């Protein structure tokens, strides 16, 4: 191979390596129940890692649609395929139907990945199915999308989710929500230092950006890699954080000198933002019950005014009654507002999750109330768009705790994001950011 063709060969190698890694990760996600964010192995180059990441996210989001398409050209029960072969066909179908790569390249890369992972006969099958798909192009002959199942297949979501969204939002809004969930997640950054200086950093790194319409210290960027290569993220000059998470901290409105607890703190993004807002004055306690997640809070513990505590928050609150000026309870939830960034979550969730999570959320809310001093603030938030986890919990809390009242969120946030009841509510299809909910309660003074 000539020197001139070396870059092309490297790109091809990265493509195959990335696809092989993607197939392995997809099998773990689909068959072992692993979460996409926890699945990964070191690859030989950033290019291969980008390929793997793209295909893992894309195939996971579009899984149901891909299965429908692939089954039109596979003579047999698609669900009965061995896991590796099934994921290779999903990957190749995604390459053809969604990414739109050149057919010869898409087929070649999938066949090469099959030769590495399986046997020659399997490679022949992959080649035959993908070539038939390219000829037939079933993605250009759209489903009628008249029934719930057809809508769910076309937009690759579980039936139960699509049904509840259509009942709540209507057909068109539900379609827009699913379109948002199927797009690769956008990147937003919270700027920790001087904004003008960081804007110049982004310009110099040739990173396109635009300001957040909701938060003056957040920007939306097209790419993260140039900033990560320049150590601007690891140095703390900026942090990767969704705007919806930033809105919750703004609703809490930390003030220098406050005693604050972040009740379910890991992975720590909101805690870091709170610590920045405190400016070294006051104290933040970041509590989390998960031993396996405590390492995510290690960076916080180095700050002189921040403690990271491994504990069940209900026990911590009982032992620290009335000690906090502000309490943030970002409760465990279904995560139905973050299905773009958590692509696999739609396949893990079931309606039964509400039966487990809602009682826990209400328990944690009652515990949080104990920790708030008279005159103090409690913010309850989720990354869900399900009313059971949001408005219903807020209303139940107010009924059980007359010593608290709601402070309207539009005092701190844009009224465009605030419900008539005064609650923060972001919807992906409307606001272009992750779905989130927040309510700010004030404890009445004695």
CSV table of C-alpha atoms in Angstrom, one decimal:
chain,number,residue,atom,x,y,z
A,1,UNK,CA,0.0,0.0,0.0
A,2,UNK,CA,1.5,3.4,-1.0
A,3,UNK,CA,2.1,6.3,1.4
A,4,UNK,CA,-0.6,8.2,-0.3
A,5,UNK,CA,-3.2,5.5,0.6
A,6,UNK,CA,-2.1,5.3,4.3
A,7,UNK,CA,-4.7,7.7,5.7
A,8,UNK,CA,-7.5,5.9,3.9
A,9,UNK,CA,-6.3,2.6,5.3
A,10,UNK,CA,-6.2,4.0,8.8
A,11,UNK,CA,-9.7,5.4,8.4
A,12,UNK,CA,-10.9,1.9,7.3
A,13,UNK,CA,-9.2,0.2,10.2
A,14,UNK,CA,-10.7,2.7,12.6
A,15,UNK,CA,-14.1,2.1,11.0
A,16,UNK,CA,-13.9,-1.7,11.4
A,17,UNK,CA,-12.4,-1.5,14.9
A,18,UNK,CA,-15.1,0.9,16.0
A,19,UNK,CA,-17.8,-1.3,14.7
A,20,UNK,CA,-16.4,-4.4,16.3
A,21,UNK,CA,-16.3,-2.5,19.7
A,22,UNK,CA,-19.8,-1.2,19.1
A,23,UNK,CA,-21.2,-4.7,18.5
A,24,UNK,CA,-19.6,-6.0,21.7
A,25,UNK,CA,-21.0,-3.1,23.7
A,26,UNK,CA,-24.5,-3.4,22.2
A,27,UNK,CA,-24.6,-7.1,23.1
A,28,UNK,CA,-23.8,-6.2,26.7
A,29,UNK,CA,-26.5,-3.5,26.7
A,30,UNK,CA,-29.2,-5.6,25.1
A,31,UNK,CA,-28.6,-9.0,26.6
A,32,UNK,CA,-26.8,-8.3,29.9
A,33,UNK,CA,-28.9,-5.2,30.9
A,34,UNK,CA,-25.8,-3.0,31.1
A,35,UNK,CA,-26.3,0.7,30.9
A,36,UNK,CA,-24.7,2.4,27.9
A,37,UNK,CA,-22.8,4.9,30.0
A,38,UNK,CA,-21.0,2.1,31.8
A,39,UNK,CA,-20.0,0.0,28.9
A,40,UNK,CA,-16.7,0.6,27.2
A,41,UNK,CA,-13.2,-0.7,26.5
A,42,UNK,CA,-10.1,1.2,25.4
A,43,UNK,CA,-9.6,1.4,21.6
A,44,UNK,CA,-6.5,2.1,19.6
A,45,UNK,CA,-7.4,5.6,18.4
A,46,UNK,CA,-9.9,8.5,19.0
A,47,UNK,CA,-11.3,7.9,15.6
A,48,UNK,CA,-12.2,4.3,16.4
A,49,UNK,CA,-13.8,5.5,19.7
A,50,UNK,CA,-15.9,8.1,17.8
A,51,UNK,CA,-17.1,5.3,15.5
A,52,UNK,CA,-18.0,3.0,18.4
A,53,UNK,CA,-19.8,5.8,20.3
A,54,UNK,CA,-21.8,6.9,17.3
A,55,UNK,CA,-23.0,3.4,16.5
A,56,UNK,CA,-23.8,2.4,20.1
A,57,UNK,CA,-25.9,5.5,20.6
A,58,UNK,CA,-27.5,5.4,17.2
A,59,UNK,CA,-28.3,1.6,17.1
A,60,UNK,CA,-29.7,1.8,20.7
A,61,UNK,CA,-32.0,4.7,19.9
A,62,UNK,CA,-33.3,3.3,16.6
A,63,UNK,CA,-33.3,-0.4,17.7
A,64,UNK,CA,-37.0,-1.1,17.1
A,65,UNK,CA,-37.1,0.6,13.7
A,66,UNK,CA,-33.9,-1.2,12.7
A,67,UNK,CA,-35.3,-4.6,13.6
A,68,UNK,CA,-38.4,-3.9,11.5
A,69,UNK,CA,-36.2,-2.9,8.5
A,70,UNK,CA,-33.7,-5.8,8.8
A,71,UNK,CA,-36.5,-8.3,9.2
A,72,UNK,CA,-37.9,-7.3,5.7
A,73,UNK,CA,-34.8,-8.9,4.2
A,74,UNK,CA,-33.9,-11.6,6.6
A,75,UNK,CA,-35.6,-15.0,6.0
A,76,UNK,CA,-36.2,-16.1,9.5
A,77,UNK,CA,-37.2,-14.8,13.0
A,78,UNK,CA,-35.0,-11.8,13.5
A,79,UNK,CA,-35.4,-12.1,17.3
A,80,UNK,CA,-34.0,-15.6,17.2
A,81,UNK,CA,-30.6,-14.6,15.8
A,82,UNK,CA,-27.6,-15.1,18.0
A,83,UNK,CA,-26.8,-11.8,19.8
A,84,UNK,CA,-23.6,-10.8,18.0
A,85,UNK,CA,-25.1,-11.5,14.5
A,86,UNK,CA,-28.3,-9.6,15.5
A,87,UNK,CA,-26.3,-6.5,16.6
A,88,UNK,CA,-24.1,-6.6,13.4
A,89,UNK,CA,-27.3,-6.5,11.3
A,90,UNK,CA,-28.7,-3.7,13.3
A,91,UNK,CA,-25.5,-1.8,13.0
A,92,UNK,CA,-25.3,-2.3,9.2
A,93,UNK,CA,-29.0,-1.4,8.8
A,94,UNK,CA,-28.4,1.8,10.8
A,95,UNK,CA,-25.4,2.6,8.6
A,96,UNK,CA,-27.6,2.3,5.5
A,97,UNK,CA,-30.9,3.7,6.6
A,98,UNK,CA,-30.1,6.4,9.2
A,99,UNK,CA,-26.5,7.5,8.7
A,100,UNK,CA,-26.7,7.2,4.9
A,101,UNK,CA,-23.2,6.0,4.3
A,102,UNK,CA,-22.2,4.8,0.9
A,103,UNK,CA,-23.7,1.3,0.5
A,104,UNK,CA,-20.5,-0.4,-0.5
A,105,UNK,CA,-18.7,1.0,2.5
A,106,UNK,CA,-21.5,0.2,4.9
A,107,UNK,CA,-21.7,-3.4,3.7
A,108,UNK,CA,-17.9,-3.9,3.6
A,109,UNK,CA,-17.4,-2.6,7.2
A,110,UNK,CA,-20.2,-4.7,8.6
A,111,UNK,CA,-18.9,-7.8,6.8
A,112,UNK,CA,-15.3,-7.2,8.0
A,113,UNK,CA,-16.6,-6.8,11.6
A,114,UNK,CA,-18.5,-10.1,11.2
A,115,UNK,CA,-15.3,-11.9,10.0
A,116,UNK,CA,-13.5,-10.8,13.1
A,117,UNK,CA,-16.3,-11.6,15.5
A,118,UNK,CA,-17.9,-14.7,13.9
A,119,UNK,CA,-17.4,-17.2,11.1
A,120,UNK,CA,-17.3,-17.0,7.3
A,121,UNK,CA,-20.9,-18.3,6.9
A,122,UNK,CA,-22.1,-15.4,9.1
A,123,UNK,CA,-20.2,-12.9,7.0
A,124,UNK,CA,-22.0,-14.2,3.9
A,125,UNK,CA,-25.4,-13.8,5.6
A,126,UNK,CA,-24.6,-10.2,6.6
A,127,UNK,CA,-23.5,-9.4,3.1
A,128,UNK,CA,-26.6,-10.9,1.6
A,129,UNK,CA,-29.1,-9.2,4.0
A,130,UNK,CA,-27.4,-5.8,3.8
A,131,UNK,CA,-27.2,-5.9,0.0
A,132,UNK,CA,-30.9,-6.9,-0.2
A,133,UNK,CA,-31.7,-4.0,2.1
A,134,UNK,CA,-29.8,-1.6,-0.1
A,135,UNK,CA,-31.7,-2.8,-3.1
A,136,UNK,CA,-35.1,-2.7,-1.4
A,137,UNK,CA,-34.6,0.4,0.7
A,138,UNK,CA,-37.6,-0.2,2.9
A,139,UNK,CA,-37.0,3.0,4.9
A,140,UNK,CA,-38.1,5.0,1.8
A,141,UNK,CA,-41.5,3.2,1.9
A,142,UNK,CA,-42.8,4.6,5.1
A,143,UNK,CA,-45.2,2.9,7.5
A,144,UNK,CA,-48.7,4.2,7.5
A,145,UNK,CA,-48.2,5.1,11.2
A,146,UNK,CA,-51.9,4.9,11.8
A,147,UNK,CA,-51.8,2.5,14.8
A,148,UNK,CA,-49.9,2.8,18.1
A,149,UNK,CA,-47.6,0.0,17.1
A,150,UNK,CA,-46.7,1.5,13.8
A,151,UNK,CA,-45.9,4.8,15.4
A,152,UNK,CA,-43.8,3.1,18.1
A,153,UNK,CA,-41.9,1.1,15.5
A,154,UNK,CA,-41.2,4.0,13.2
A,155,UNK,CA,-39.9,6.2,16.0
A,156,UNK,CA,-38.4,3.4,18.0
A,157,UNK,CA,-40.0,3.7,21.4
A,158,UNK,CA,-41.9,1.2,23.6
A,159,UNK,CA,-45.7,1.2,23.0
A,160,UNK,CA,-46.5,2.1,26.6
A,161,UNK,CA,-44.5,5.3,26.4
A,162,UNK,CA,-45.9,6.4,23.1
A,163,UNK,CA,-49.4,5.7,24.3
A,164,UNK,CA,-49.0,7.9,27.4
A,165,UNK,CA,-47.4,10.7,25.5
A,166,UNK,CA,-50.1,10.8,22.8
A,167,UNK,CA,-52.7,11.0,25.6
A,168,UNK,CA,-50.9,13.9,27.2
A,169,UNK,CA,-49.3,15.8,24.4
A,170,UNK,CA,-51.2,14.8,21.3
A,171,UNK,CA,-49.8,13.1,18.1
A,172,UNK,CA,-47.7,15.9,16.7
A,173,UNK,CA,-46.0,16.9,20.0
A,174,UNK,CA,-45.3,13.2,20.7
A,175,UNK,CA,-43.7,12.8,17.3
A,176,UNK,CA,-41.5,15.8,18.0
A,177,UNK,CA,-40.6,14.5,21.4
A,178,UNK,CA,-39.5,11.1,19.8
A,179,UNK,CA,-37.6,12.9,17.1
A,180,UNK,CA,-35.7,14.8,19.8
A,181,UNK,CA,-35.0,11.6,21.7
A,182,UNK,CA,-33.6,10.0,18.6
A,183,UNK,CA,-31.1,12.7,17.8
A,184,UNK,CA,-27.6,12.5,19.2
A,185,UNK,CA,-27.5,14.6,22.3
A,186,UNK,CA,-26.4,18.2,22.1
A,187,UNK,CA,-23.5,19.5,24.2
A,188,UNK,CA,-23.8,22.4,26.6
A,189,UNK,CA,-21.1,23.8,28.8
A,190,UNK,CA,-21.2,25.7,32.0
A,191,UNK,CA,-18.5,28.3,32.1
A,192,UNK,CA,-16.8,28.6,35.5
A,193,UNK,CA,-14.6,31.5,34.9
A,194,UNK,CA,-14.5,34.6,32.7
A,195,UNK,CA,-17.1,34.2,29.9
A,196,UNK,CA,-15.4,36.5,27.4
A,197,UNK,CA,-12.1,34.7,27.8
A,198,UNK,CA,-13.7,31.3,27.3
A,199,UNK,CA,-15.6,32.6,24.2
A,200,UNK,CA,-12.2,33.4,22.8
A,201,UNK,CA,-10.9,29.9,23.7
A,202,UNK,CA,-13.8,28.4,21.7
A,203,UNK,CA,-13.2,30.7,18.8
A,204,UNK,CA,-9.5,29.8,18.7
A,205,UNK,CA,-10.3,26.1,18.9
A,206,UNK,CA,-12.7,26.6,16.0
A,207,UNK,CA,-15.6,25.3,18.0
A,208,UNK,CA,-19.0,26.7,16.9
A,209,UNK,CA,-21.1,27.8,19.8
A,210,UNK,CA,-24.2,29.8,20.7
A,211,UNK,CA,-25.4,31.2,24.0
A,212,UNK,CA,-28.0,29.4,26.1
A,213,UNK,CA,-31.3,31.3,25.9
A,214,UNK,CA,-32.0,30.4,29.5
A,215,UNK,CA,-28.7,30.7,31.4
A,216,UNK,CA,-26.0,33.4,31.0
A,217,UNK,CA,-23.2,31.1,32.1
A,218,UNK,CA,-24.0,28.3,29.7
A,219,UNK,CA,-23.2,27.9,26.0
A,220,UNK,CA,-24.2,25.2,23.4
A,221,UNK,CA,-21.3,23.8,21.4
A,222,UNK,CA,-21.2,21.5,18.4
A,223,UNK,CA,-18.0,19.7,19.4
A,224,UNK,CA,-16.3,18.9,22.7
A,225,UNK,CA,-13.1,17.2,21.4
A,226,UNK,CA,-11.1,20.3,20.7
A,227,UNK,CA,-11.8,21.7,24.1
A,228,UNK,CA,-11.0,18.4,25.8
A,229,UNK,CA,-7.7,18.1,23.9
A,230,UNK,CA,-6.9,21.6,25.2
A,231,UNK,CA,-7.6,20.5,28.8
A,232,UNK,CA,-10.2,23.2,29.1
A,233,UNK,CA,-12.7,20.8,30.5
A,234,UNK,CA,-10.4,18.9,32.8
A,235,UNK,CA,-8.9,22.1,34.1
A,236,UNK,CA,-12.3,23.2,35.4
A,237,UNK,CA,-12.6,26.3,33.1
A,238,UNK,CA,-15.9,24.7,31.9
A,239,UNK,CA,-18.0,21.7,32.7
A,240,UNK,CA,-20.2,19.6,30.5
A,241,UNK,CA,-23.7,20.0,32.0
A,242,UNK,CA,-27.2,20.1,30.5
A,243,UNK,CA,-29.0,23.4,30.8
A,244,UNK,CA,-31.9,21.7,32.6
A,245,UNK,CA,-29.6,20.8,35.4
A,246,UNK,CA,-28.4,24.3,35.6
A,247,UNK,CA,-31.9,25.6,35.8
A,248,UNK,CA,-32.5,23.5,38.9
A,249,UNK,CA,-29.5,25.1,40.7
A,250,UNK,CA,-30.6,28.5,39.7
A,251,UNK,CA,-34.0,27.7,41.2
A,252,UNK,CA,-32.2,26.8,44.4
A,253,UNK,CA,-30.4,30.1,44.2
A,254,UNK,CA,-27.4,29.4,46.5
A,255,UNK,CA,-26.1,32.4,48.4
A,256,UNK,CA,-22.6,32.8,49.9
A,257,UNK,CA,-22.7,31.8,53.5
A,258,UNK,CA,-25.5,29.3,53.1
A,259,UNK,CA,-25.5,25.8,54.7
A,260,UNK,CA,-26.7,23.6,51.8
A,261,UNK,CA,-27.2,19.9,51.4
A,262,UNK,CA,-27.5,18.1,48.0
A,263,UNK,CA,-29.5,15.1,49.0
A,264,UNK,CA,-28.8,12.6,46.1
A,265,UNK,CA,-25.6,14.2,44.8
A,266,UNK,CA,-23.8,11.7,42.6
A,267,UNK,CA,-22.5,12.2,39.9
A,268,UNK,CA,-22.0,15.7,41.3
A,269,UNK,CA,-22.7,18.1,38.5
A,270,UNK,CA,-25.3,20.1,40.5
A,271,UNK,CA,-23.1,20.0,43.6
A,272,UNK,CA,-20.2,21.5,41.6
A,273,UNK,CA,-22.4,24.3,40.4
A,274,UNK,CA,-23.7,25.0,43.9
A,275,UNK,CA,-20.1,25.1,45.2
A,276,UNK,CA,-19.2,27.6,42.5
A,277,UNK,CA,-22.2,29.8,43.4
A,278,UNK,CA,-21.2,29.7,47.1
A,279,UNK,CA,-17.9,31.3,46.2
A,280,UNK,CA,-16.0,29.7,49.1
A,281,UNK,CA,-18.4,31.0,51.7
A,282,UNK,CA,-20.9,28.8,53.5
A,283,UNK,CA,-20.9,25.0,53.4
A,284,UNK,CA,-22.2,22.3,51.0
A,285,UNK,CA,-22.8,18.7,52.1
A,286,UNK,CA,-23.1,16.3,49.1
A,287,UNK,CA,-24.9,13.1,50.3
A,288,UNK,CA,-25.3,9.9,48.3
A,289,UNK,CA,-26.3,6.4,49.4
A,290,UNK,CA,-24.5,4.6,46.6
A,291,UNK,CA,-21.0,3.3,47.6
A,292,UNK,CA,-20.2,2.6,43.9
A,293,UNK,CA,-21.0,6.2,42.9
A,294,UNK,CA,-19.1,8.0,45.7
A,295,UNK,CA,-15.9,8.1,43.6
A,296,UNK,CA,-17.8,10.6,41.4
A,297,UNK,CA,-17.8,13.0,44.3
A,298,UNK,CA,-14.1,12.8,45.1
A,299,UNK,CA,-13.2,16.0,43.4
A,300,UNK,CA,-15.8,17.9,45.5
A,301,UNK,CA,-14.3,16.6,48.8
A,302,UNK,CA,-11.1,18.5,48.2
A,303,UNK,CA,-12.9,21.9,48.5
A,304,UNK,CA,-12.6,23.4,52.0
A,305,UNK,CA,-16.3,24.2,52.3
A,306,UNK,CA,-17.6,20.9,50.8
A,307,UNK,CA,-18.1,17.5,52.4
A,308,UNK,CA,-19.0,14.3,50.5
A,309,UNK,CA,-21.0,11.9,52.7
A,310,UNK,CA,-21.9,8.3,52.0
A,311,UNK,CA,-25.3,7.9,53.7
A,312,UNK,CA,-29.0,7.2,53.1
A,313,UNK,CA,-30.3,10.7,53.0
A,314,UNK,CA,-33.3,9.8,55.1
A,315,UNK,CA,-31.0,8.9,58.0
A,316,UNK,CA,-28.8,12.0,57.4
A,317,UNK,CA,-31.9,14.3,57.5
A,318,UNK,CA,-33.2,12.7,60.7
A,319,UNK,CA,-29.8,13.3,62.3
A,320,UNK,CA,-29.5,16.9,61.0
A,321,UNK,CA,-33.0,18.3,61.5
A,322,UNK,CA,-33.4,22.1,60.8
A,323,UNK,CA,-29.7,22.5,60.0
A,324,UNK,CA,-29.9,23.7,56.4
A,325,UNK,CA,-30.6,27.0,54.7
A,326,UNK,CA,-31.3,25.2,51.4
A,327,UNK,CA,-31.9,21.6,50.5
A,328,UNK,CA,-31.7,20.2,47.0
A,329,UNK,CA,-33.5,16.9,46.4
A,330,UNK,CA,-32.8,15.8,42.9
A,331,UNK,CA,-34.7,12.6,43.3
A,332,UNK,CA,-34.1,9.1,41.7
A,333,UNK,CA,-36.6,8.9,38.9
A,334,UNK,CA,-37.4,7.2,35.6
A,335,UNK,CA,-35.3,9.6,33.6
A,336,UNK,CA,-38.0,10.0,30.9
A,337,UNK,CA,-36.8,13.5,30.2
A,338,UNK,CA,-33.3,12.5,29.2
A,339,UNK,CA,-33.9,9.7,26.6
A,340,UNK,CA,-31.7,11.5,24.1
A,341,UNK,CA,-28.6,11.4,26.2
A,342,UNK,CA,-29.6,8.1,27.9
A,343,UNK,CA,-30.5,6.2,24.8
A,344,UNK,CA,-30.8,2.8,26.4
A,345,UNK,CA,-33.1,4.0,29.2
A,346,UNK,CA,-36.3,3.7,27.1
A,347,UNK,CA,-35.7,-0.1,26.8
A,348,UNK,CA,-35.1,-0.6,30.5
A,349,UNK,CA,-38.1,1.3,31.9
A,350,UNK,CA,-41.6,-0.2,32.4
A,351,UNK,CA,-44.8,1.2,33.9
A,352,UNK,CA,-44.0,-0.8,37.1
A,353,UNK,CA,-41.1,1.6,37.8
A,354,UNK,CA,-43.5,4.3,38.9
A,355,UNK,CA,-44.8,1.9,41.6
A,356,UNK,CA,-41.3,1.7,43.0
A,357,UNK,CA,-40.0,5.2,42.5
A,358,UNK,CA,-43.0,7.4,43.5
A,359,UNK,CA,-43.2,6.1,47.1
A,360,UNK,CA,-39.4,6.5,47.4
A,361,UNK,CA,-39.6,10.1,46.0
A,362,UNK,CA,-42.2,11.0,48.5
A,363,UNK,CA,-40.3,9.5,51.4
A,364,UNK,CA,-37.2,11.5,50.4
A,365,UNK,CA,-39.3,14.7,50.2
A,366,UNK,CA,-40.6,14.2,53.7
A,367,UNK,CA,-37.1,13.5,54.9
A,368,UNK,CA,-35.8,16.6,53.1
A,369,UNK,CA,-38.4,18.7,54.9
A,370,UNK,CA,-36.9,17.7,58.2
A,371,UNK,CA,-33.5,19.2,57.2
A,372,UNK,CA,-34.8,22.6,56.3
A,373,UNK,CA,-34.6,25.3,59.0
A,374,UNK,CA,-37.6,27.7,59.5
A,375,UNK,CA,-37.5,30.2,56.7
A,376,UNK,CA,-35.3,27.9,54.6
A,377,UNK,CA,-35.7,26.6,51.0
A,378,UNK,CA,-36.3,23.1,49.7
A,379,UNK,CA,-36.1,22.4,45.9
A,380,UNK,CA,-37.4,19.1,44.6
A,381,UNK,CA,-36.4,18.2,41.1
A,382,UNK,CA,-36.3,15.2,38.6
A,383,UNK,CA,-35.1,14.6,35.1
A,384,UNK,CA,-38.5,13.1,34.3
A,385,UNK,CA,-41.5,14.5,32.3
A,386,UNK,CA,-44.0,12.1,34.0
A,387,UNK,CA,-46.6,14.0,36.1
A,388,UNK,CA,-46.7,11.1,38.7
A,389,UNK,CA,-43.1,12.0,39.6
A,390,UNK,CA,-43.5,15.7,39.4
A,391,UNK,CA,-46.7,17.7,39.9
A,392,UNK,CA,-48.4,14.9,41.7
A,393,UNK,CA,-45.5,14.6,44.2
A,394,UNK,CA,-45.4,18.4,44.7
A,395,UNK,CA,-49.1,18.5,45.4
A,396,UNK,CA,-49.0,15.6,47.8
A,397,UNK,CA,-46.1,17.2,49.7
A,398,UNK,CA,-48.0,20.5,50.1
A,399,UNK,CA,-51.0,18.6,51.4
A,400,UNK,CA,-48.9,16.7,54.0
A,401,UNK,CA,-46.7,19.7,54.9
A,402,UNK,CA,-48.7,22.9,55.4
A,403,UNK,CA,-45.6,24.5,56.9
A,404,UNK,CA,-44.2,24.9,53.3
A,405,UNK,CA,-45.4,27.0,50.5
A,406,UNK,CA,-44.4,27.2,46.8
A,407,UNK,CA,-42.3,30.1,45.6
A,408,UNK,CA,-43.0,30.7,41.9
A,409,UNK,CA,-40.1,29.6,39.7
A,410,UNK,CA,-40.4,32.6,37.4
A,411,UNK,CA,-38.8,34.8,40.1
A,412,UNK,CA,-35.6,33.1,39.2
A,413,UNK,CA,-36.2,31.6,35.7
A,414,UNK,CA,-37.8,32.5,32.4
A,415,UNK,CA,-41.6,32.5,32.6
A,416,UNK,CA,-41.5,30.4,29.4
A,417,UNK,CA,-40.3,27.5,31.5
A,418,UNK,CA,-42.8,27.9,34.4
A,419,UNK,CA,-46.2,26.3,34.8
A,420,UNK,CA,-49.3,28.1,36.1
A,421,UNK,CA,-48.6,26.5,39.5
A,422,UNK,CA,-45.2,28.1,39.6
A,423,UNK,CA,-43.2,24.9,38.8
A,424,UNK,CA,-40.2,24.6,36.5
A,425,UNK,CA,-41.0,22.3,33.7
A,426,UNK,CA,-38.9,21.8,30.6
A,427,UNK,CA,-40.0,19.7,27.6
A,428,UNK,CA,-37.5,18.5,25.0
A,429,UNK,CA,-39.9,19.0,22.0
A,430,UNK,CA,-40.8,22.5,23.1
A,431,UNK,CA,-37.6,23.9,24.7
A,432,UNK,CA,-34.8,22.0,22.9
A,433,UNK,CA,-33.2,20.8,26.2
A,434,UNK,CA,-33.6,17.7,28.4
A,435,UNK,CA,-36.9,17.4,30.2
A,436,UNK,CA,-36.8,18.3,33.8
A,437,UNK,CA,-39.1,19.4,36.7
A,438,UNK,CA,-38.4,21.6,39.7
A,439,UNK,CA,-40.4,23.1,42.5
A,440,UNK,CA,-39.2,25.5,45.1
A,441,UNK,CA,-40.7,25.3,48.6
A,442,UNK,CA,-40.2,27.9,51.4
A,443,UNK,CA,-40.6,26.7,55.0
A,444,UNK,CA,-42.6,29.2,56.9
A,445,UNK,CA,-40.9,30.9,59.8
A,446,UNK,CA,-41.9,29.8,63.3
